[in-house]
PDB file of C-alpha atoms and ligand atoms in Angstrom:
ATOM      1  CA  UNK A  14     -55.195 -11.493 -19.068  1.00  0.00           C
ATOM      2  CA  UNK A  15     -55.371  -8.592 -21.092  1.00  0.00           C
ATOM      3  CA  UNK A  16     -54.822  -6.598 -17.959  1.00  0.00           C
ATOM      4  CA  UNK A  17     -51.768  -8.582 -17.368  1.00  0.00           C
ATOM      5  CA  UNK A  18     -50.059  -7.975 -20.584  1.00  0.00           C
ATOM      6  CA  UNK A  19     -50.873  -4.165 -20.159  1.00  0.00           C
ATOM      7  CA  UNK A  20     -48.928  -4.182 -16.598  1.00  0.00           C
ATOM      8  CA  UNK A  21     -46.323  -6.171 -18.464  1.00  0.00           C
ATOM      9  CA  UNK A  22     -45.815  -3.543 -21.017  1.00  0.00           C
ATOM     10  CA  UNK A  23     -46.083  -0.626 -18.666  1.00  0.00           C
ATOM     11  CA  UNK A  24     -43.622  -1.966 -16.555  1.00  0.00           C
ATOM     12  CA  UNK A  25     -40.713  -2.717 -19.179  1.00  0.00           C
ATOM     13  CA  UNK A  26     -37.651  -4.977 -18.513  1.00  0.00           C
ATOM     14  CA  UNK A  27     -37.306  -5.783 -14.917  1.00  0.00           C
ATOM     15  CA  UNK A  28     -34.376  -7.856 -15.370  1.00  0.00           C
ATOM     16  CA  UNK A  29     -30.800  -7.834 -16.826  1.00  0.00           C
ATOM     17  CA  UNK A  30     -29.118  -9.776 -20.066  1.00  0.00           C
ATOM     18  CA  UNK A  31     -26.363 -10.534 -17.972  1.00  0.00           C
ATOM     19  CA  UNK A  32     -23.954 -12.326 -18.307  1.00  0.00           C
ATOM     20  CA  UNK A  33     -24.931 -12.141 -22.150  1.00  0.00           C
ATOM     21  CA  UNK A  34     -24.382  -8.360 -21.998  1.00  0.00           C
ATOM     22  CA  UNK A  35     -21.972  -6.325 -19.585  1.00  0.00           C
ATOM     23  CA  UNK A  36     -23.401  -5.344 -16.415  1.00  0.00           C
ATOM     24  CA  UNK A  37     -23.128  -1.707 -15.501  1.00  0.00           C
ATOM     25  CA  UNK A  38     -22.098  -0.693 -11.858  1.00  0.00           C
ATOM     26  CA  UNK A  39     -23.293   2.090  -9.993  1.00  0.00           C
ATOM     27  CA  UNK A  40     -21.115   4.833  -9.203  1.00  0.00           C
ATOM     28  CA  UNK A  41     -18.661   4.274  -6.533  1.00  0.00           C
ATOM     29  CA  UNK A  42     -19.408   0.553  -6.877  1.00  0.00           C
ATOM     30  CA  UNK A  43     -16.379  -1.348  -4.576  1.00  0.00           C
ATOM     31  CA  UNK A  44     -14.787  -4.111  -6.839  1.00  0.00           C
ATOM     32  CA  UNK A  45     -11.867  -5.934  -7.142  1.00  0.00           C
ATOM     33  CA  UNK A  46      -8.838  -4.150  -5.355  1.00  0.00           C
ATOM     34  CA  UNK A  47      -6.122  -2.839  -7.960  1.00  0.00           C
ATOM     35  CA  UNK A  48      -2.731  -2.955  -6.765  1.00  0.00           C
ATOM     36  CA  UNK A  49       0.218  -1.522  -8.572  1.00  0.00           C
ATOM     37  CA  UNK A  50       3.417  -2.220  -6.991  1.00  0.00           C
ATOM     38  CA  UNK A  51       5.060   0.413  -8.668  1.00  0.00           C
ATOM     39  CA  UNK A  52       3.316   3.068  -6.466  1.00  0.00           C
ATOM     40  CA  UNK A  53       3.426   0.956  -3.283  1.00  0.00           C
ATOM     41  CA  UNK A  54       6.301   1.797  -0.605  1.00  0.00           C
ATOM     42  CA  UNK A  55       5.547  -1.116   1.463  1.00  0.00           C
ATOM     43  CA  UNK A  56       4.602   1.105   4.504  1.00  0.00           C
ATOM     44  CA  UNK A  57       2.266  -1.480   5.898  1.00  0.00           C
ATOM     45  CA  UNK A  58      -0.601   0.783   6.435  1.00  0.00           C
ATOM     46  CA  UNK A  59      -3.094  -1.160   4.199  1.00  0.00           C
ATOM     47  CA  UNK A  60      -2.359  -4.314   6.108  1.00  0.00           C
ATOM     48  CA  UNK A  61      -2.793  -2.701   9.542  1.00  0.00           C
ATOM     49  CA  UNK A  62      -6.200  -1.489   8.164  1.00  0.00           C
ATOM     50  CA  UNK A  63      -7.506  -4.428   6.470  1.00  0.00           C
ATOM     51  CA  UNK A  64     -10.187  -5.982   8.824  1.00  0.00           C
ATOM     52  CA  UNK A  65     -10.247  -9.420   6.844  1.00  0.00           C
ATOM     53  CA  UNK A  66      -6.792  -9.971   6.904  1.00  0.00           C
ATOM     54  CA  UNK A  67      -6.864 -10.347   3.046  1.00  0.00           C
ATOM     55  CA  UNK A  68      -3.435  -8.006   3.159  1.00  0.00           C
ATOM     56  CA  UNK A  69      -0.268  -9.429   4.775  1.00  0.00           C
ATOM     57  CA  UNK A  70       3.419  -8.249   4.932  1.00  0.00           C
ATOM     58  CA  UNK A  71       6.229 -10.299   6.038  1.00  0.00           C
ATOM     59  CA  UNK A  72       9.904  -8.931   6.643  1.00  0.00           C
ATOM     60  CA  UNK A  73      12.616 -11.266   6.331  1.00  0.00           C
ATOM     61  CA  UNK A  74      15.832  -9.564   7.927  1.00  0.00           C
ATOM     62  CA  UNK A  75      18.066 -12.119   6.740  1.00  0.00           C
ATOM     63  CA  UNK A  76      17.370 -12.114   3.115  1.00  0.00           C
ATOM     64  CA  UNK A  77      16.649  -7.787   3.682  1.00  0.00           C
ATOM     65  CA  UNK A  78      13.445  -8.407   1.991  1.00  0.00           C
ATOM     66  CA  UNK A  79       9.548  -7.410   2.609  1.00  0.00           C
ATOM     67  CA  UNK A  80       6.967  -9.045   1.013  1.00  0.00           C
ATOM     68  CA  UNK A  81       3.431  -7.619   0.626  1.00  0.00           C
ATOM     69  CA  UNK A  82       0.601  -9.990  -0.631  1.00  0.00           C
ATOM     70  CA  UNK A  83      -3.319  -9.864  -1.042  1.00  0.00           C
ATOM     71  CA  UNK A  84      -5.125 -12.738  -1.224  1.00  0.00           C
ATOM     72  CA  UNK A  85      -8.487 -11.964  -2.986  1.00  0.00           C
ATOM     73  CA  UNK A  86     -10.438 -14.950  -1.395  1.00  0.00           C
ATOM     74  CA  UNK A  87     -10.501 -12.956   2.027  1.00  0.00           C
ATOM     75  CA  UNK A  88     -11.377  -9.449   0.467  1.00  0.00           C
ATOM     76  CA  UNK A  89     -14.817  -8.174   1.643  1.00  0.00           C
ATOM     77  CA  UNK A  90     -14.151  -4.952  -0.537  1.00  0.00           C
ATOM     78  CA  UNK A  91     -14.470  -2.315   2.209  1.00  0.00           C
ATOM     79  CA  UNK A  92     -12.077  -0.077   0.664  1.00  0.00           C
ATOM     80  CA  UNK A  93     -10.051   0.557   3.921  1.00  0.00           C
ATOM     81  CA  UNK A  94      -6.784  -0.209   2.123  1.00  0.00           C
ATOM     82  CA  UNK A  95      -7.754   2.509  -0.567  1.00  0.00           C
ATOM     83  CA  UNK A  96      -8.494   5.027   2.137  1.00  0.00           C
ATOM     84  CA  UNK A  97      -5.187   4.687   4.368  1.00  0.00           C
ATOM     85  CA  UNK A  98      -2.836   4.085   1.108  1.00  0.00           C
ATOM     86  CA  UNK A  99      -0.500   7.153   1.131  1.00  0.00           C
ATOM     87  CA  UNK A 100       0.384   6.713  -2.537  1.00  0.00           C
ATOM     88  CA  UNK A 101      -2.697   5.398  -4.182  1.00  0.00           C
ATOM     89  CA  UNK A 102      -0.932   2.218  -4.745  1.00  0.00           C
ATOM     90  CA  UNK A 103      -4.303   0.258  -4.030  1.00  0.00           C
ATOM     91  CA  UNK A 104      -7.355   1.328  -5.590  1.00  0.00           C
ATOM     92  CA  UNK A 105     -10.882  -0.471  -5.792  1.00  0.00           C
ATOM     93  CA  UNK A 106     -12.076  -1.117  -9.297  1.00  0.00           C
ATOM     94  CA  UNK A 107     -15.358  -1.980 -10.816  1.00  0.00           C
ATOM     95  CA  UNK A 108     -14.229  -5.469 -11.556  1.00  0.00           C
ATOM     96  CA  UNK A 109     -16.237  -7.857  -9.739  1.00  0.00           C
ATOM     97  CA  UNK A 110     -15.856 -11.221 -11.713  1.00  0.00           C
ATOM     98  CA  UNK A 111     -13.353 -12.813  -9.540  1.00  0.00           C
ATOM     99  CA  UNK A 112     -13.876 -16.416 -10.166  1.00  0.00           C
ATOM    100  CA  UNK A 113     -10.488 -18.246 -11.036  1.00  0.00           C
ATOM    101  CA  UNK A 114      -9.578 -21.946 -11.917  1.00  0.00           C
ATOM    102  CA  UNK A 115      -6.779 -22.045  -9.584  1.00  0.00           C
ATOM    103  CA  UNK A 116      -6.437 -20.626  -5.992  1.00  0.00           C
ATOM    104  CA  UNK A 117      -2.802 -19.508  -6.647  1.00  0.00           C
ATOM    105  CA  UNK A 118      -4.512 -16.866  -8.988  1.00  0.00           C
ATOM    106  CA  UNK A 119      -6.047 -15.316  -6.391  1.00  0.00           C
ATOM    107  CA  UNK A 120      -2.684 -13.958  -4.793  1.00  0.00           C
ATOM    108  CA  UNK A 121      -0.945 -10.986  -5.716  1.00  0.00           C
ATOM    109  CA  UNK A 122       2.629 -10.498  -4.335  1.00  0.00           C
ATOM    110  CA  UNK A 123       5.271  -7.908  -4.160  1.00  0.00           C
ATOM    111  CA  UNK A 124       9.092  -7.807  -3.000  1.00  0.00           C
ATOM    112  CA  UNK A 125      10.712  -4.754  -1.662  1.00  0.00           C
ATOM    113  CA  UNK A 126      14.152  -4.368  -0.376  1.00  0.00           C
ATOM    114  CA  UNK A 127      14.586  -3.281   3.165  1.00  0.00           C
ATOM    115  CA  UNK A 128      16.898  -0.194   4.233  1.00  0.00           C
ATOM    116  CA  UNK A 129      19.136  -0.455   7.376  1.00  0.00           C
ATOM    117  CA  UNK A 130      20.079   1.726   9.914  1.00  0.00           C
ATOM    118  CA  UNK A 131      23.878   2.539   9.045  1.00  0.00           C
ATOM    119  CA  UNK A 132      23.954   3.181  13.143  1.00  0.00           C
ATOM    120  CA  UNK A 133      22.906  -0.534  14.405  1.00  0.00           C
ATOM    121  CA  UNK A 134      22.575  -2.262  10.919  1.00  0.00           C
ATOM    122  CA  UNK A 135      18.857  -3.162  11.632  1.00  0.00           C
ATOM    123  CA  UNK A 136      16.429  -2.786   8.877  1.00  0.00           C
ATOM    124  CA  UNK A 137      13.582  -0.633   9.794  1.00  0.00           C
ATOM    125  CA  UNK A 138      12.011   0.687   6.460  1.00  0.00           C
ATOM    126  CA  UNK A 139      12.138  -0.119   2.608  1.00  0.00           C
ATOM    127  CA  UNK A 140      14.248   1.776   0.402  1.00  0.00           C
ATOM    128  CA  UNK A 141      11.477   3.084  -1.474  1.00  0.00           C
ATOM    129  CA  UNK A 142       9.762   4.443   1.545  1.00  0.00           C
ATOM    130  CA  UNK A 143      13.055   5.900   2.356  1.00  0.00           C
ATOM    131  CA  UNK A 144      13.221   7.519  -1.209  1.00  0.00           C
ATOM    132  CA  UNK A 145      10.051   8.717  -0.833  1.00  0.00           C
ATOM    133  CA  UNK A 146      10.577  10.650   2.475  1.00  0.00           C
ATOM    134  CA  UNK A 147      13.546  12.309   0.920  1.00  0.00           C
ATOM    135  CA  UNK A 148      11.853  13.447  -2.161  1.00  0.00           C
ATOM    136  CA  UNK A 149       8.966  14.937  -0.270  1.00  0.00           C
ATOM    137  CA  UNK A 150      11.371  16.553   1.875  1.00  0.00           C
ATOM    138  CA  UNK A 151      13.286  18.059  -1.056  1.00  0.00           C
ATOM    139  CA  UNK A 152       9.989  19.306  -2.297  1.00  0.00           C
ATOM    140  CA  UNK A 153       8.928  20.982   1.032  1.00  0.00           C
ATOM    141  CA  UNK A 154      12.232  22.607   1.627  1.00  0.00           C
ATOM    142  CA  UNK A 155      13.350  23.548  -1.977  1.00  0.00           C
ATOM    143  CA  UNK A 156      17.031  23.603  -0.651  1.00  0.00           C
ATOM    144  CA  UNK A 157      19.230  20.391  -1.582  1.00  0.00           C
ATOM    145  CA  UNK A 158      21.903  21.214   1.047  1.00  0.00           C
ATOM    146  CA  UNK A 159      19.325  20.902   3.975  1.00  0.00           C
ATOM    147  CA  UNK A 160      18.051  17.770   2.341  1.00  0.00           C
ATOM    148  CA  UNK A 161      21.584  16.395   2.347  1.00  0.00           C
ATOM    149  CA  UNK A 162      22.276  17.303   5.893  1.00  0.00           C
ATOM    150  CA  UNK A 163      19.104  15.774   6.965  1.00  0.00           C
ATOM    151  CA  UNK A 164      19.678  12.554   4.961  1.00  0.00           C
ATOM    152  CA  UNK A 165      22.094  10.988   7.763  1.00  0.00           C
ATOM    153  CA  UNK A 166      19.084  11.490  10.287  1.00  0.00           C
ATOM    154  CA  UNK A 167      16.617  10.043   8.026  1.00  0.00           C
ATOM    155  CA  UNK A 168      18.773   7.129   7.316  1.00  0.00           C
ATOM    156  CA  UNK A 169      18.762   6.113  10.752  1.00  0.00           C
ATOM    157  CA  UNK A 170      16.249   3.827  12.516  1.00  0.00           C
ATOM    158  CA  UNK A 171      13.783   5.590  15.201  1.00  0.00           C
ATOM    159  CA  UNK A 172      15.745   4.147  18.190  1.00  0.00           C
ATOM    160  CA  UNK A 173      19.135   5.351  16.919  1.00  0.00           C
ATOM    161  CA  UNK A 174      17.737   8.857  16.463  1.00  0.00           C
ATOM    162  CA  UNK A 175      16.255   8.927  19.860  1.00  0.00           C
ATOM    163  CA  UNK A 176      19.389   7.766  21.495  1.00  0.00           C
ATOM    164  CA  UNK A 177      21.785   9.991  19.869  1.00  0.00           C
ATOM    165  CA  UNK A 178      19.260  13.106  20.180  1.00  0.00           C
ATOM    166  CA  UNK A 179      19.419  14.000  16.622  1.00  0.00           C
ATOM    167  CA  UNK A 180      16.773  16.717  16.871  1.00  0.00           C
ATOM    168  CA  UNK A 181      19.065  19.833  16.902  1.00  0.00           C
ATOM    169  CA  UNK A 182      22.984  19.017  16.945  1.00  0.00           C
ATOM    170  CA  UNK A 183      22.307  15.483  16.291  1.00  0.00           C
ATOM    171  CA  UNK A 184      23.805  15.658  12.707  1.00  0.00           C
ATOM    172  CA  UNK A 185      27.287  16.458  14.019  1.00  0.00           C
ATOM    173  CA  UNK A 186      26.971  14.079  16.950  1.00  0.00           C
ATOM    174  CA  UNK A 187      26.168  11.234  14.897  1.00  0.00           C
ATOM    175  CA  UNK A 188      29.173  11.687  12.819  1.00  0.00           C
ATOM    176  CA  UNK A 189      31.181  11.667  15.888  1.00  0.00           C
ATOM    177  CA  UNK A 190      29.885   8.588  17.056  1.00  0.00           C
ATOM    178  CA  UNK A 191      30.486   7.204  13.641  1.00  0.00           C
ATOM    179  CA  UNK A 192      34.117   7.829  13.723  1.00  0.00           C
ATOM    180  CA  UNK A 193      34.485   6.555  17.482  1.00  0.00           C
ATOM    181  CA  UNK A 194      34.826  10.021  19.062  1.00  0.00           C
ATOM    182  CA  UNK A 195      33.393  10.484  22.489  1.00  0.00           C
ATOM    183  CA  UNK A 196      30.999  13.423  23.377  1.00  0.00           C
TER     184      UNK A 196
HETATM  185  S1  SF4 B 222     -11.127  -3.912   0.327  1.00  0.00           S
HETATM  186 FE1  SF4 B 222     -11.086  -4.089   2.563  1.00  0.00          FE
HETATM  187  S2  SF4 B 222     -10.717  -6.315   2.832  1.00  0.00           S
HETATM  188 FE2  SF4 B 222     -10.488  -6.058   0.745  1.00  0.00          FE
HETATM  189  S3  SF4 B 222      -8.059  -5.905   0.539  1.00  0.00           S
HETATM  190 FE3  SF4 B 222      -8.820  -3.895   1.081  1.00  0.00          FE
HETATM  191  S4  SF4 B 222      -9.099  -3.343   3.145  1.00  0.00           S
HETATM  192 FE4  SF4 B 222      -8.974  -5.642   2.915  1.00  0.00          FE
HETATM  193  S1  SF4 B 223      -0.901   1.455   2.173  1.00  0.00           S
HETATM  194 FE1  SF4 B 223      -0.020   1.746  -0.110  1.00  0.00          FE
HETATM  195  S2  SF4 B 223       1.865   2.011   0.044  1.00  0.00           S
HETATM  196 FE2  SF4 B 223       1.457   1.108   1.912  1.00  0.00          FE
HETATM  197  S3  SF4 B 223       2.076  -1.106   1.753  1.00  0.00           S
HETATM  198 FE3  SF4 B 223      -0.270  -0.672   1.303  1.00  0.00          FE
HETATM  199  S4  SF4 B 223      -0.559  -0.342  -0.786  1.00  0.00           S
HETATM  200 FE4  SF4 B 223       1.694  -0.219  -0.289  1.00  0.00          FE
END
């Protein structure tokens, strides 16, 4: 018996006081993904990468909106969303206590306005994604005139860009098409 007490004293505490004391998690712990709709541009990269289908995105061309959604009930905390997000809009936190009293509380959604191609009128991206593209272009070129000249190219959908061959003289050609001139 004395030997047993000695062993216990030598070993020390082998258990933790959780839930009576907060539990410290190890560095790099992958807990609840925290989403920041302000940072999100609704590019959809995370929804493609998510292996558990916890992330979804639906585009409604009639309302001109795209709805992004996470359902925490399906999340497996793999961090693929964090890896692929270009704006750090979704980051895994250290939070692991995810119990809720209503299933609805396991959902987070955000709605984004779509941008339509001025040529064919088809929505193909979000206004926020286009704004970010133009901002990055402005930062990399440093020339506001160049950015403005390219704006009409970037505002068009990939199909129209390809159709009207905007790579070189496309800007001029696009203007001609827009006013009904024949090339
Ligand atoms: S952590 Fe993994 S499973 Fe959870 S939302 Fe992100 S990609 Fe999906
Ligand atoms: S990858 Fe990032 S920016 Fe793109 S939809 Fe997901 S959270 Fe939003």
